[in-house]
Protein backbone atom coordinates (compact mmCIF):
# COMPACT_ATOMS: atom_id res chain seq x y z
CA UNK A 1 0.00 0.00 0.00
CA UNK A 2 2.79 2.44 0.82
CA UNK A 3 4.38 2.37 -2.67
CA UNK A 4 0.92 2.79 -4.24
CA UNK A 5 0.21 5.76 -1.97
CA UNK A 6 3.57 7.27 -2.91
CA UNK A 7 2.80 6.84 -6.61
CA UNK A 8 -0.60 8.53 -6.34
CA UNK A 9 0.83 11.32 -4.19
CA UNK A 10 3.58 11.84 -6.73
CA UNK A 11 1.08 12.11 -9.59
CA UNK A 12 -0.89 14.74 -7.67
CA UNK A 13 2.24 16.66 -6.69
CA UNK A 14 3.42 16.45 -10.30
CA UNK A 15 0.19 18.13 -11.41
CA UNK A 16 0.95 20.99 -9.00
CA UNK A 17 4.56 21.16 -10.21
CA UNK A 18 3.26 21.82 -13.71
CA UNK A 19 1.66 24.99 -12.35
CA UNK A 20 4.90 25.97 -10.60
CA UNK A 21 6.98 25.34 -13.73
CA UNK A 22 4.60 27.37 -15.90
CA UNK A 23 3.91 30.32 -13.60
CA UNK A 24 6.89 30.86 -11.30
CA UNK A 25 9.31 32.11 -14.00
CA UNK A 26 6.65 34.62 -15.07
CA UNK A 27 6.22 35.94 -11.56
CA UNK A 28 2.60 34.75 -11.43
CA UNK A 29 0.81 33.32 -8.41
CA UNK A 30 0.93 29.54 -8.20
CA UNK A 31 -2.39 29.52 -6.32
CA UNK A 32 -4.69 31.94 -8.17
CA UNK A 33 -6.30 31.92 -10.64
CA UNK A 34 -7.34 28.24 -10.91
CA UNK A 35 -5.92 26.15 -13.74
CA UNK A 36 -7.05 27.17 -17.22
CA UNK A 37 -6.40 26.06 -20.77
CA UNK A 38 -3.36 28.04 -21.96
CA UNK A 39 -4.97 28.46 -25.40
CA UNK A 40 -8.63 29.28 -24.87
CA UNK A 41 -8.43 30.34 -21.22
CA UNK A 42 -11.35 28.14 -20.15
CA UNK A 43 -11.22 27.09 -16.51
CA UNK A 44 -10.42 23.40 -16.20
CA UNK A 45 -12.75 21.15 -14.23
CA UNK A 46 -11.84 18.24 -11.93
CA UNK A 47 -12.16 15.71 -14.75
CA UNK A 48 -9.65 17.72 -16.79
CA UNK A 49 -7.05 17.63 -14.03
CA UNK A 50 -6.73 13.92 -13.24
CA UNK A 51 -2.98 13.34 -13.57
CA UNK A 52 -1.95 11.50 -16.76
CA UNK A 53 -5.38 9.88 -17.22
CA UNK A 54 -7.08 13.12 -18.33
CA UNK A 55 -4.41 13.65 -20.97
CA UNK A 56 -4.82 10.10 -22.27
CA UNK A 57 -8.62 10.19 -22.21
CA UNK A 58 -8.73 13.49 -24.12
CA UNK A 59 -5.95 12.36 -26.47
CA UNK A 60 -3.79 15.30 -25.61
CA UNK A 61 -6.37 17.95 -26.47
CA UNK A 62 -8.35 20.55 -24.56
CA UNK A 63 -11.94 19.45 -23.90
CA UNK A 64 -13.27 22.93 -24.71
CA UNK A 65 -11.30 24.28 -27.68
CA UNK A 66 -9.69 21.15 -29.07
CA UNK A 67 -6.23 22.72 -28.89
CA UNK A 68 -3.25 20.47 -28.33
CA UNK A 69 -1.97 20.08 -24.77
CA UNK A 70 1.78 19.80 -24.36
CA UNK A 71 2.98 16.28 -23.50
CA UNK A 72 5.14 18.04 -20.90
CA UNK A 73 2.20 17.92 -18.47
CA UNK A 74 1.79 14.12 -18.23
CA UNK A 75 5.59 13.75 -18.41
CA UNK A 76 6.09 15.85 -15.27
CA UNK A 77 3.22 14.07 -13.51
CA UNK A 78 4.47 10.61 -14.44
CA UNK A 79 8.08 11.41 -13.61
CA UNK A 80 7.11 12.72 -10.18
CA UNK A 81 4.92 9.69 -9.52
CA UNK A 82 7.67 7.25 -10.47
CA UNK A 83 10.25 9.21 -8.44
CA UNK A 84 8.04 9.08 -5.34
CA UNK A 85 7.38 5.38 -5.91
CA UNK A 86 11.09 4.57 -6.11
CA UNK A 87 11.79 6.69 -3.02
CA UNK A 88 9.11 4.74 -1.14
CA UNK A 89 11.12 1.58 -1.75
CA UNK A 90 14.03 3.08 0.22
CA UNK A 91 12.15 5.04 2.88
CA UNK A 92 9.23 3.66 4.85
CA UNK A 93 6.17 5.69 5.85
CA UNK A 94 7.08 8.67 8.00
CA UNK A 95 8.38 12.20 8.06
CA UNK A 96 11.72 11.27 6.52
CA UNK A 97 9.99 9.91 3.42
CA UNK A 98 7.92 13.07 3.09
CA UNK A 99 11.10 15.15 3.25
CA UNK A 100 12.64 13.05 0.49
CA UNK A 101 9.48 13.54 -1.58
CA UNK A 102 9.86 17.31 -1.10
CA UNK A 103 13.54 17.05 -2.12
CA UNK A 104 12.54 15.28 -5.34
CA UNK A 105 9.72 17.74 -6.07
CA UNK A 106 12.04 20.73 -5.74
CA UNK A 107 14.58 19.17 -8.10
CA UNK A 108 11.97 18.25 -10.72
CA UNK A 109 10.55 21.78 -10.74
CA UNK A 110 14.03 23.33 -10.92
CA UNK A 111 15.06 21.03 -13.76
CA UNK A 112 12.14 21.82 -16.02
CA UNK A 113 12.30 25.55 -15.32
CA UNK A 114 16.00 25.52 -16.20
CA UNK A 115 15.23 23.64 -19.41
CA UNK A 116 12.72 26.33 -20.36
CA UNK A 117 14.48 29.49 -19.20
CA UNK A 118 18.14 28.68 -18.41
CA UNK A 119 17.39 30.09 -14.96
CA UNK A 120 17.02 28.56 -11.50
CA UNK A 121 14.58 30.59 -9.37
CA UNK A 122 15.92 31.69 -6.00
CA UNK A 123 12.60 30.80 -4.38
CA UNK A 124 13.24 27.14 -5.19
CA UNK A 125 17.02 26.93 -4.68
CA UNK A 126 16.90 28.68 -1.32
CA UNK A 127 13.72 26.83 -0.40
CA UNK A 128 15.54 23.54 -0.98
CA UNK A 129 18.54 24.82 0.99
CA UNK A 130 16.40 25.97 3.92
CA UNK A 131 14.42 22.73 4.00
CA UNK A 132 17.66 20.71 4.10
CA UNK A 133 19.09 22.80 6.94
CA UNK A 134 15.85 22.70 8.95
CA UNK A 135 15.54 18.95 8.46
CA UNK A 136 19.12 18.48 9.63
CA UNK A 137 18.59 20.76 12.65
CA UNK A 138 15.31 19.24 13.77
CA UNK A 139 15.76 15.59 12.82
CA UNK A 140 19.46 15.16 11.99
CA UNK A 141 18.16 13.87 8.65
CA UNK A 142 19.66 13.19 6.21
CA UNK A 143 22.71 14.62 8.03
CA UNK A 144 23.56 16.19 11.38
CA UNK A 145 23.15 19.96 11.24
CA UNK A 146 26.88 20.79 11.30
CA UNK A 147 27.56 18.47 8.38
CA UNK A 148 24.59 19.90 6.51
CA UNK A 149 25.74 23.50 6.98
CA UNK A 150 29.35 22.70 6.11
CA UNK A 151 28.18 20.73 3.08
CA UNK A 152 26.15 23.68 1.79
CA UNK A 153 29.03 26.14 2.22
CA UNK A 154 31.70 23.80 0.81
CA UNK A 155 29.61 22.90 -2.24
CA UNK A 156 28.62 26.49 -3.03
CA UNK A 157 32.17 27.69 -2.48
CA UNK A 158 33.64 24.99 -4.68
CA UNK A 159 31.35 25.60 -7.64
CA UNK A 160 31.58 29.36 -7.12
CA UNK A 161 35.33 29.12 -7.62
CA UNK A 162 34.89 26.86 -10.65
CA UNK A 163 32.60 29.53 -12.10
CA UNK A 164 35.13 32.22 -11.22
CA UNK A 165 38.04 30.51 -12.97
CA UNK A 166 35.85 29.60 -15.95
CA UNK A 167 34.66 33.18 -16.35
CA UNK A 168 38.20 34.51 -16.02
CA UNK A 169 39.43 32.19 -18.77
CA UNK A 170 36.42 33.06 -20.92
CA UNK A 171 37.26 36.76 -20.59
CA UNK A 172 40.88 35.92 -21.48
CA UNK A 173 42.04 37.21 -18.10
CA UNK A 174 40.43 40.62 -18.55
CA UNK A 175 39.01 42.00 -15.32
CA UNK A 176 35.26 41.67 -15.06
CA UNK A 177 32.91 44.35 -13.77
CA UNK A 178 32.58 44.24 -9.98
CA UNK A 179 29.03 44.29 -8.65
CA UNK A 180 28.05 46.72 -5.89
CA UNK A 181 27.70 45.94 -3.04
CA UNK A 182 28.39 42.22 -3.44
CA UNK A 183 29.21 39.80 -6.21
CA UNK A 184 31.71 37.17 -7.35
CA UNK A 185 34.68 39.43 -6.57
CA UNK A 186 33.91 39.21 -2.84
CA UNK A 187 33.49 35.45 -3.17
CA UNK A 188 36.93 35.09 -4.71
CA UNK A 189 38.45 37.43 -2.13
CA UNK A 190 36.84 35.43 0.68
CA UNK A 191 38.32 32.24 -0.80
CA UNK A 192 41.87 33.66 -0.79
CA UNK A 193 41.58 35.14 2.70
CA UNK A 194 39.93 31.96 3.99
CA UNK A 195 42.86 29.90 2.75
CA UNK A 196 45.38 32.25 4.40
CA UNK A 197 43.59 33.25 7.61
CA UNK A 198 40.89 30.63 8.16
CA UNK A 199 37.22 30.57 7.13
CA UNK A 200 35.92 32.80 9.92
CA UNK A 201 38.39 35.62 9.33
CA UNK A 202 38.19 35.30 5.55
CA UNK A 203 34.41 35.47 5.60
CA UNK A 204 34.41 38.40 8.05
CA UNK A 205 36.82 40.46 5.93
CA UNK A 206 34.80 39.77 2.79
CA UNK A 207 31.61 40.84 4.60
CA UNK A 208 33.45 43.99 5.67
CA UNK A 209 34.29 44.71 2.02
CA UNK A 210 30.60 44.16 1.22
CA UNK A 211 29.61 46.69 3.87
CA UNK A 212 32.13 49.26 2.65
CA UNK A 213 30.90 48.79 -0.92
CA UNK A 214 27.33 49.40 0.23
CA UNK A 215 28.44 52.47 2.21
CA UNK A 216 30.49 54.09 -0.55
CA UNK A 217 28.50 52.91 -3.57
CA UNK A 218 31.76 51.72 -5.15
CA UNK A 219 33.25 48.23 -5.29
CA UNK A 220 35.71 47.61 -2.47
CA UNK A 221 37.34 44.43 -3.73
CA UNK A 222 40.57 42.86 -4.85
CA UNK A 223 40.77 42.21 -8.62
CA UNK A 224 40.08 38.70 -9.88
CA UNK A 225 43.39 38.78 -11.75
CA UNK A 226 45.02 38.89 -8.33
CA UNK A 227 42.84 36.72 -6.08
CA UNK A 228 42.22 33.78 -8.41
CA UNK A 229 45.85 33.21 -9.49
CA UNK A 230 47.07 33.67 -5.90
CA UNK A 231 44.63 31.14 -4.44
CA UNK A 232 46.42 27.98 -5.72
CA UNK A 233 49.70 29.45 -4.50
CA UNK A 234 48.23 30.10 -1.05
CA UNK A 235 47.01 26.50 -0.88
CA UNK A 236 50.44 25.15 -1.84
CA UNK A 237 52.17 27.37 0.72
CA UNK A 238 49.71 26.50 3.50
CA UNK A 239 52.00 23.84 5.10
CA UNK A 240 54.68 26.53 5.50
CA UNK A 241 52.16 28.89 7.13
CA UNK A 242 51.02 26.54 9.88
CA UNK A 243 48.11 24.77 8.19
CA UNK A 244 47.77 21.67 6.05
CA UNK A 245 46.73 21.84 2.41
CA UNK A 246 43.34 20.30 3.22
CA UNK A 247 42.73 22.74 6.09
CA UNK A 248 43.50 25.69 3.83
CA UNK A 249 41.30 24.29 1.07
CA UNK A 250 38.44 23.76 3.51
CA UNK A 251 38.82 27.30 4.87
CA UNK A 252 38.83 28.68 1.35
CA UNK A 253 35.68 26.84 0.29
CA UNK A 254 33.77 27.59 3.50
CA UNK A 255 34.50 31.32 3.26
CA UNK A 256 33.66 31.44 -0.45
CA UNK A 257 30.46 29.46 0.08
CA UNK A 258 29.30 31.77 2.84
CA UNK A 259 29.71 34.82 0.62
CA UNK A 260 28.19 33.10 -2.42
CA UNK A 261 25.02 32.03 -0.62
CA UNK A 262 24.64 35.24 1.39
CA UNK A 263 25.23 37.38 -1.68
CA UNK A 264 22.77 35.35 -3.72
CA UNK A 265 20.17 35.77 -0.98
CA UNK A 266 20.77 39.53 -0.97
CA UNK A 267 20.11 39.80 -4.70
CA UNK A 268 17.07 37.53 -4.38
CA UNK A 269 15.35 40.24 -2.32
CA UNK A 270 16.87 43.25 -4.07
CA UNK A 271 16.45 43.55 -7.85
CA UNK A 272 19.76 43.72 -9.63
CA UNK A 273 20.51 47.01 -11.43
CA UNK A 274 20.26 46.98 -15.23
CA UNK A 275 23.47 45.86 -16.86
CA UNK A 276 25.18 48.20 -19.29
CA UNK A 277 26.52 45.31 -21.33
CA UNK A 278 26.09 41.61 -20.65
CA UNK A 279 29.41 39.95 -19.92
CA UNK A 280 30.11 36.40 -21.12
CA UNK A 281 29.91 33.82 -18.34
CA UNK A 282 30.96 30.18 -18.26
CA UNK A 283 28.49 29.35 -15.49
CA UNK A 284 25.75 31.27 -13.75
CA UNK A 285 25.33 31.54 -10.01
CA UNK A 286 22.01 29.72 -10.12
CA UNK A 287 23.99 26.48 -10.45
CA UNK A 288 26.20 27.55 -7.53
CA UNK A 289 23.15 28.06 -5.31
CA UNK A 290 21.63 24.76 -6.44
CA UNK A 291 24.79 22.83 -5.56
CA UNK A 292 24.86 24.64 -2.22
CA UNK A 293 21.29 23.46 -1.62
CA UNK A 294 22.31 19.91 -2.54
CA UNK A 295 25.20 20.21 -0.10
CA UNK A 296 22.71 20.80 2.71
CA UNK A 297 21.20 17.38 1.90
CA UNK A 298 24.26 15.44 0.80
CA UNK A 299 27.16 16.97 2.72
CA UNK A 300 30.55 16.42 1.03
CA UNK A 301 28.89 13.93 -1.32
CA UNK A 302 27.51 16.98 -3.14
CA UNK A 303 30.82 16.99 -5.03
CA UNK A 304 30.02 13.46 -6.18
CA UNK A 305 26.67 14.78 -7.44
CA UNK A 306 28.61 17.51 -9.25
CA UNK A 307 30.87 14.92 -10.88
CA UNK A 308 27.89 12.84 -12.01
CA UNK A 309 26.18 15.99 -13.30
CA UNK A 310 29.22 17.01 -15.32
CA UNK A 311 29.57 13.50 -16.75
CA UNK A 312 25.88 13.27 -17.67
CA UNK A 313 25.86 16.78 -19.14
CA UNK A 314 28.92 16.06 -21.27
CA UNK A 315 27.43 12.79 -22.47
CA UNK A 316 24.12 14.41 -23.43
CA UNK A 317 25.94 17.27 -25.11
CA UNK A 318 27.88 14.85 -27.27
CA UNK A 319 24.82 12.74 -28.11
CA UNK A 320 22.64 15.75 -28.94
CA UNK A 321 25.52 17.71 -30.48
CA UNK A 322 24.63 20.71 -28.35
CA UNK A 323 27.23 23.17 -27.15
CA UNK A 324 24.90 24.90 -24.71
CA UNK A 325 22.82 22.93 -22.22
CA UNK A 326 21.27 23.98 -18.91
CA UNK A 327 23.32 22.44 -16.12
CA UNK A 328 20.58 22.39 -13.48
CA UNK A 329 18.85 19.18 -14.65
CA UNK A 330 22.15 17.29 -14.60
CA UNK A 331 23.02 18.56 -11.13
CA UNK A 332 19.54 17.51 -10.02
CA UNK A 333 20.07 14.06 -11.53
CA UNK A 334 23.35 13.74 -9.65
CA UNK A 335 21.61 14.73 -6.41
CA UNK A 336 18.82 12.19 -6.90
CA UNK A 337 21.34 9.40 -7.46
CA UNK A 338 23.68 10.39 -4.62
CA UNK A 339 21.04 10.82 -1.89
CA UNK A 340 20.42 7.04 -1.54
CA UNK A 341 23.63 5.72 -3.12
CA UNK A 342 26.31 8.31 -2.32
CA UNK A 343 28.21 6.34 0.30
CA UNK A 344 28.03 3.12 -1.72
CA UNK A 345 29.27 4.88 -4.87
CA UNK A 346 32.17 6.49 -3.01
CA UNK A 347 33.13 3.22 -1.32
CA UNK A 348 33.01 1.40 -4.65
CA UNK A 349 35.17 4.07 -6.25
CA UNK A 350 37.79 3.77 -3.50
CA UNK A 351 37.81 -0.01 -3.88
CA UNK A 352 38.28 0.39 -7.61
CA UNK A 353 41.37 2.50 -6.85
CA UNK A 354 42.59 -0.12 -4.38
CA UNK A 355 42.31 2.24 -1.40
PDB file of N, CA, C and O in Angstrom, residues 227-269:
ATOM      1  N   UNK A 227      43.299  37.720  -7.051  1.00  0.00           N
ATOM      2  CA  UNK A 227      42.839  36.722  -6.078  1.00  0.00           C
ATOM      3  C   UNK A 227      42.851  35.306  -6.647  1.00  0.00           C
ATOM      4  O   UNK A 227      43.299  34.368  -5.980  1.00  0.00           O
ATOM      5  N   UNK A 228      42.339  35.142  -7.869  1.00  0.00           N
ATOM      6  CA  UNK A 228      42.216  33.783  -8.410  1.00  0.00           C
ATOM      7  C   UNK A 228      43.563  33.141  -8.714  1.00  0.00           C
ATOM      8  O   UNK A 228      43.768  31.956  -8.390  1.00  0.00           O
ATOM      9  N   UNK A 229      44.534  33.845  -9.309  1.00  0.00           N
ATOM     10  CA  UNK A 229      45.849  33.212  -9.490  1.00  0.00           C
ATOM     11  C   UNK A 229      46.593  32.972  -8.177  1.00  0.00           C
ATOM     12  O   UNK A 229      47.371  32.029  -8.065  1.00  0.00           O
ATOM     13  N   UNK A 230      46.355  33.835  -7.161  1.00  0.00           N
ATOM     14  CA  UNK A 230      47.066  33.670  -5.898  1.00  0.00           C
ATOM     15  C   UNK A 230      46.507  32.533  -5.044  1.00  0.00           C
ATOM     16  O   UNK A 230      47.216  32.009  -4.182  1.00  0.00           O
ATOM     17  N   UNK A 231      45.244  32.163  -5.270  1.00  0.00           N
ATOM     18  CA  UNK A 231      44.634  31.138  -4.438  1.00  0.00           C
ATOM     19  C   UNK A 231      45.367  29.803  -4.515  1.00  0.00           C
ATOM     20  O   UNK A 231      45.669  29.202  -3.460  1.00  0.00           O
ATOM     21  N   UNK A 232      45.665  29.249  -5.701  1.00  0.00           N
ATOM     22  CA  UNK A 232      46.423  27.979  -5.723  1.00  0.00           C
ATOM     23  C   UNK A 232      47.777  28.095  -5.028  1.00  0.00           C
ATOM     24  O   UNK A 232      48.216  27.155  -4.346  1.00  0.00           O
ATOM     25  N   UNK A 233      48.416  29.254  -5.171  1.00  0.00           N
ATOM     26  CA  UNK A 233      49.703  29.445  -4.502  1.00  0.00           C
ATOM     27  C   UNK A 233      49.540  29.443  -2.992  1.00  0.00           C
ATOM     28  O   UNK A 233      50.355  28.848  -2.263  1.00  0.00           O
ATOM     29  N   UNK A 234      48.478  30.085  -2.499  1.00  0.00           N
ATOM     30  CA  UNK A 234      48.225  30.102  -1.055  1.00  0.00           C
ATOM     31  C   UNK A 234      47.975  28.694  -0.531  1.00  0.00           C
ATOM     32  O   UNK A 234      48.415  28.338   0.576  1.00  0.00           O
ATOM     33  N   UNK A 235      47.274  27.877  -1.303  1.00  0.00           N
ATOM     34  CA  UNK A 235      47.014  26.497  -0.878  1.00  0.00           C
ATOM     35  C   UNK A 235      48.305  25.687  -0.832  1.00  0.00           C
ATOM     36  O   UNK A 235      48.518  24.875   0.087  1.00  0.00           O
ATOM     37  N   UNK A 236      49.180  25.894  -1.806  1.00  0.00           N
ATOM     38  CA  UNK A 236      50.441  25.154  -1.836  1.00  0.00           C
ATOM     39  C   UNK A 236      51.377  25.587  -0.718  1.00  0.00           C
ATOM     40  O   UNK A 236      52.159  24.773  -0.199  1.00  0.00           O
ATOM     41  N   UNK A 237      51.298  26.862  -0.328  1.00  0.00           N
ATOM     42  CA  UNK A 237      52.174  27.372   0.724  1.00  0.00           C
ATOM     43  C   UNK A 237      51.601  27.169   2.119  1.00  0.00           C
ATOM     44  O   UNK A 237      52.262  27.493   3.111  1.00  0.00           O
ATOM     45  N   UNK A 238      50.371  26.650   2.196  1.00  0.00           N
ATOM     46  CA  UNK A 238      49.708  26.495   3.495  1.00  0.00           C
ATOM     47  C   UNK A 238      50.537  25.705   4.504  1.00  0.00           C
ATOM     48  O   UNK A 238      50.619  26.100   5.681  1.00  0.00           O
ATOM     49  N   UNK A 239      51.202  24.583   4.114  1.00  0.00           N
ATOM     50  CA  UNK A 239      51.997  23.841   5.105  1.00  0.00           C
ATOM     51  C   UNK A 239      53.131  24.678   5.708  1.00  0.00           C
ATOM     52  O   UNK A 239      53.564  24.404   6.841  1.00  0.00           O
ATOM     53  N   UNK A 240      53.601  25.676   4.993  1.00  0.00           N
ATOM     54  CA  UNK A 240      54.676  26.530   5.503  1.00  0.00           C
ATOM     55  C   UNK A 240      54.136  27.672   6.357  1.00  0.00           C
ATOM     56  O   UNK A 240      54.908  28.409   6.967  1.00  0.00           O
ATOM     57  N   UNK A 241      52.792  27.815   6.368  1.00  0.00           N
ATOM     58  CA  UNK A 241      52.161  28.891   7.132  1.00  0.00           C
ATOM     59  C   UNK A 241      51.395  28.366   8.339  1.00  0.00           C
ATOM     60  O   UNK A 241      50.606  29.096   8.943  1.00  0.00           O
ATOM     61  N   UNK A 242      51.621  27.088   8.670  1.00  0.00           N
ATOM     62  CA  UNK A 242      51.024  26.536   9.878  1.00  0.00           C
ATOM     63  C   UNK A 242      49.733  25.778   9.686  1.00  0.00           C
ATOM     64  O   UNK A 242      49.066  25.448  10.665  1.00  0.00           O
ATOM     65  N   UNK A 243      49.341  25.519   8.445  1.00  0.00           N
ATOM     66  CA  UNK A 243      48.106  24.766   8.187  1.00  0.00           C
ATOM     67  C   UNK A 243      48.378  23.751   7.091  1.00  0.00           C
ATOM     68  O   UNK A 243      49.249  23.946   6.254  1.00  0.00           O
ATOM     69  N   UNK A 244      47.617  22.667   7.109  1.00  0.00           N
ATOM     70  CA  UNK A 244      47.768  21.675   6.047  1.00  0.00           C
ATOM     71  C   UNK A 244      47.062  22.151   4.786  1.00  0.00           C
ATOM     72  O   UNK A 244      46.242  23.083   4.819  1.00  0.00           O
ATOM     73  N   UNK A 245      47.383  21.499   3.677  1.00  0.00           N
ATOM     74  CA  UNK A 245      46.732  21.842   2.410  1.00  0.00           C
ATOM     75  C   UNK A 245      45.226  21.674   2.515  1.00  0.00           C
ATOM     76  O   UNK A 245      44.459  22.539   2.058  1.00  0.00           O
ATOM     77  N   UNK A 246      44.780  20.559   3.118  1.00  0.00           N
ATOM     78  CA  UNK A 246      43.337  20.300   3.218  1.00  0.00           C
ATOM     79  C   UNK A 246      42.648  21.306   4.125  1.00  0.00           C
ATOM     80  O   UNK A 246      41.516  21.712   3.856  1.00  0.00           O
ATOM     81  N   UNK A 247      43.313  21.720   5.210  1.00  0.00           N
ATOM     82  CA  UNK A 247      42.730  22.737   6.089  1.00  0.00           C
ATOM     83  C   UNK A 247      42.571  24.056   5.363  1.00  0.00           C
ATOM     84  O   UNK A 247      41.541  24.734   5.498  1.00  0.00           O
ATOM     85  N   UNK A 248      43.578  24.438   4.587  1.00  0.00           N
ATOM     86  CA  UNK A 248      43.499  25.687   3.831  1.00  0.00           C
ATOM     87  C   UNK A 248      42.417  25.607   2.760  1.00  0.00           C
ATOM     88  O   UNK A 248      41.674  26.568   2.545  1.00  0.00           O
ATOM     89  N   UNK A 249      42.330  24.463   2.097  1.00  0.00           N
ATOM     90  CA  UNK A 249      41.297  24.292   1.071  1.00  0.00           C
ATOM     91  C   UNK A 249      39.916  24.376   1.694  1.00  0.00           C
ATOM     92  O   UNK A 249      39.011  25.034   1.153  1.00  0.00           O
ATOM     93  N   UNK A 250      39.736  23.724   2.832  1.00  0.00           N
ATOM     94  CA  UNK A 250      38.441  23.762   3.515  1.00  0.00           C
ATOM     95  C   UNK A 250      38.095  25.193   3.937  1.00  0.00           C
ATOM     96  O   UNK A 250      36.961  25.642   3.750  1.00  0.00           O
ATOM     97  N   UNK A 251      39.068  25.909   4.482  1.00  0.00           N
ATOM     98  CA  UNK A 251      38.820  27.295   4.871  1.00  0.00           C
ATOM     99  C   UNK A 251      38.455  28.159   3.686  1.00  0.00           C
ATOM    100  O   UNK A 251      37.571  29.028   3.763  1.00  0.00           O
ATOM    101  N   UNK A 252      39.111  27.911   2.564  1.00  0.00           N
ATOM    102  CA  UNK A 252      38.829  28.676   1.348  1.00  0.00           C
ATOM    103  C   UNK A 252      37.409  28.439   0.863  1.00  0.00           C
ATOM    104  O   UNK A 252      36.663  29.379   0.555  1.00  0.00           O
ATOM    105  N   UNK A 253      37.010  27.176   0.810  1.00  0.00           N
ATOM    106  CA  UNK A 253      35.683  26.841   0.286  1.00  0.00           C
ATOM    107  C   UNK A 253      34.572  27.297   1.226  1.00  0.00           C
ATOM    108  O   UNK A 253      33.521  27.768   0.778  1.00  0.00           O
ATOM    109  N   UNK A 254      34.787  27.159   2.548  1.00  0.00           N
ATOM    110  CA  UNK A 254      33.772  27.595   3.496  1.00  0.00           C
ATOM    111  C   UNK A 254      33.545  29.100   3.401  1.00  0.00           C
ATOM    112  O   UNK A 254      32.398  29.572   3.382  1.00  0.00           O
ATOM    113  N   UNK A 255      34.629  29.860   3.348  1.00  0.00           N
ATOM    114  CA  UNK A 255      34.497  31.316   3.262  1.00  0.00           C
ATOM    115  C   UNK A 255      33.835  31.723   1.949  1.00  0.00           C
ATOM    116  O   UNK A 255      32.941  32.582   1.924  1.00  0.00           O
ATOM    117  N   UNK A 256      34.253  31.114   0.849  1.00  0.00           N
ATOM    118  CA  UNK A 256      33.662  31.437  -0.453  1.00  0.00           C
ATOM    119  C   UNK A 256      32.191  31.056  -0.491  1.00  0.00           C
ATOM    120  O   UNK A 256      31.354  31.808  -1.019  1.00  0.00           O
ATOM    121  N   UNK A 257      31.856  29.894   0.071  1.00  0.00           N
ATOM    122  CA  UNK A 257      30.459  29.459   0.077  1.00  0.00           C
ATOM    123  C   UNK A 257      29.572  30.375   0.893  1.00  0.00           C
ATOM    124  O   UNK A 257      28.436  30.664   0.505  1.00  0.00           O
ATOM    125  N   UNK A 258      30.078  30.849   2.032  1.00  0.00           N
ATOM    126  CA  UNK A 258      29.296  31.771   2.840  1.00  0.00           C
ATOM    127  C   UNK A 258      28.968  33.044   2.091  1.00  0.00           C
ATOM    128  O   UNK A 258      27.825  33.521   2.124  1.00  0.00           O
ATOM    129  N   UNK A 259      29.955  33.601   1.399  1.00  0.00           N
ATOM    130  CA  UNK A 259      29.707  34.822   0.625  1.00  0.00           C
ATOM    131  C   UNK A 259      28.811  34.565  -0.577  1.00  0.00           C
ATOM    132  O   UNK A 259      27.945  35.375  -0.913  1.00  0.00           O
ATOM    133  N   UNK A 260      28.998  33.406  -1.235  1.00  0.00           N
ATOM    134  CA  UNK A 260      28.186  33.101  -2.416  1.00  0.00           C
ATOM    135  C   UNK A 260      26.715  32.979  -2.059  1.00  0.00           C
ATOM    136  O   UNK A 260      25.839  33.547  -2.726  1.00  0.00           O
ATOM    137  N   UNK A 261      26.415  32.240  -0.993  1.00  0.00           N
ATOM    138  CA  UNK A 261      25.016  32.027  -0.622  1.00  0.00           C
ATOM    139  C   UNK A 261      24.402  33.282  -0.011  1.00  0.00           C
ATOM    140  O   UNK A 261      23.242  33.611  -0.285  1.00  0.00           O
ATOM    141  N   UNK A 262      25.160  34.004   0.813  1.00  0.00           N
ATOM    142  CA  UNK A 262      24.643  35.236   1.393  1.00  0.00           C
ATOM    143  C   UNK A 262      24.434  36.299   0.315  1.00  0.00           C
ATOM    144  O   UNK A 262      23.415  37.008   0.308  1.00  0.00           O
ATOM    145  N   UNK A 263      25.383  36.414  -0.603  1.00  0.00           N
ATOM    146  CA  UNK A 263      25.230  37.379  -1.683  1.00  0.00           C
ATOM    147  C   UNK A 263      24.067  37.041  -2.595  1.00  0.00           C
ATOM    148  O   UNK A 263      23.314  37.927  -3.026  1.00  0.00           O
ATOM    149  N   UNK A 264      23.907  35.752  -2.894  1.00  0.00           N
ATOM    150  CA  UNK A 264      22.770  35.353  -3.716  1.00  0.00           C
ATOM    151  C   UNK A 264      21.448  35.657  -3.047  1.00  0.00           C
ATOM    152  O   UNK A 264      20.482  36.078  -3.695  1.00  0.00           O
ATOM    153  N   UNK A 265      21.394  35.466  -1.713  1.00  0.00           N
ATOM    154  CA  UNK A 265      20.171  35.770  -0.977  1.00  0.00           C
ATOM    155  C   UNK A 265      19.890  37.274  -0.987  1.00  0.00           C
ATOM    156  O   UNK A 265      18.735  37.697  -1.089  1.00  0.00           O
ATOM    157  N   UNK A 266      20.939  38.070  -0.902  1.00  0.00           N
ATOM    158  CA  UNK A 266      20.772  39.533  -0.967  1.00  0.00           C
ATOM    159  C   UNK A 266      20.127  39.942  -2.284  1.00  0.00           C
ATOM    160  O   UNK A 266      19.162  40.709  -2.322  1.00  0.00           O
ATOM    161  N   UNK A 267      20.646  39.411  -3.385  1.00  0.00           N
ATOM    162  CA  UNK A 267      20.111  39.798  -4.699  1.00  0.00           C
ATOM    163  C   UNK A 267      18.752  39.176  -4.964  1.00  0.00           C
ATOM    164  O   UNK A 267      18.006  39.650  -5.821  1.00  0.00           O
ATOM    165  N   UNK A 268      18.403  38.116  -4.220  1.00  0.00           N
ATOM    166  CA  UNK A 268      17.071  37.534  -4.376  1.00  0.00           C
ATOM    167  C   UNK A 268      15.993  38.489  -3.880  1.00  0.00           C
ATOM    168  O   UNK A 268      14.869  38.493  -4.401  1.00  0.00           O
ATOM    169  N   UNK A 269      16.327  39.296  -2.882  1.00  0.00           N
ATOM    170  CA  UNK A 269      15.353  40.237  -2.319  1.00  0.00           C
ATOM    171  C   UNK A 269      15.520  41.657  -2.863  1.00  0.00           C
ATOM    172  O   UNK A 269      14.646  42.500  -2.657  1.00  0.00           O
TER     173      UNK A 269
END
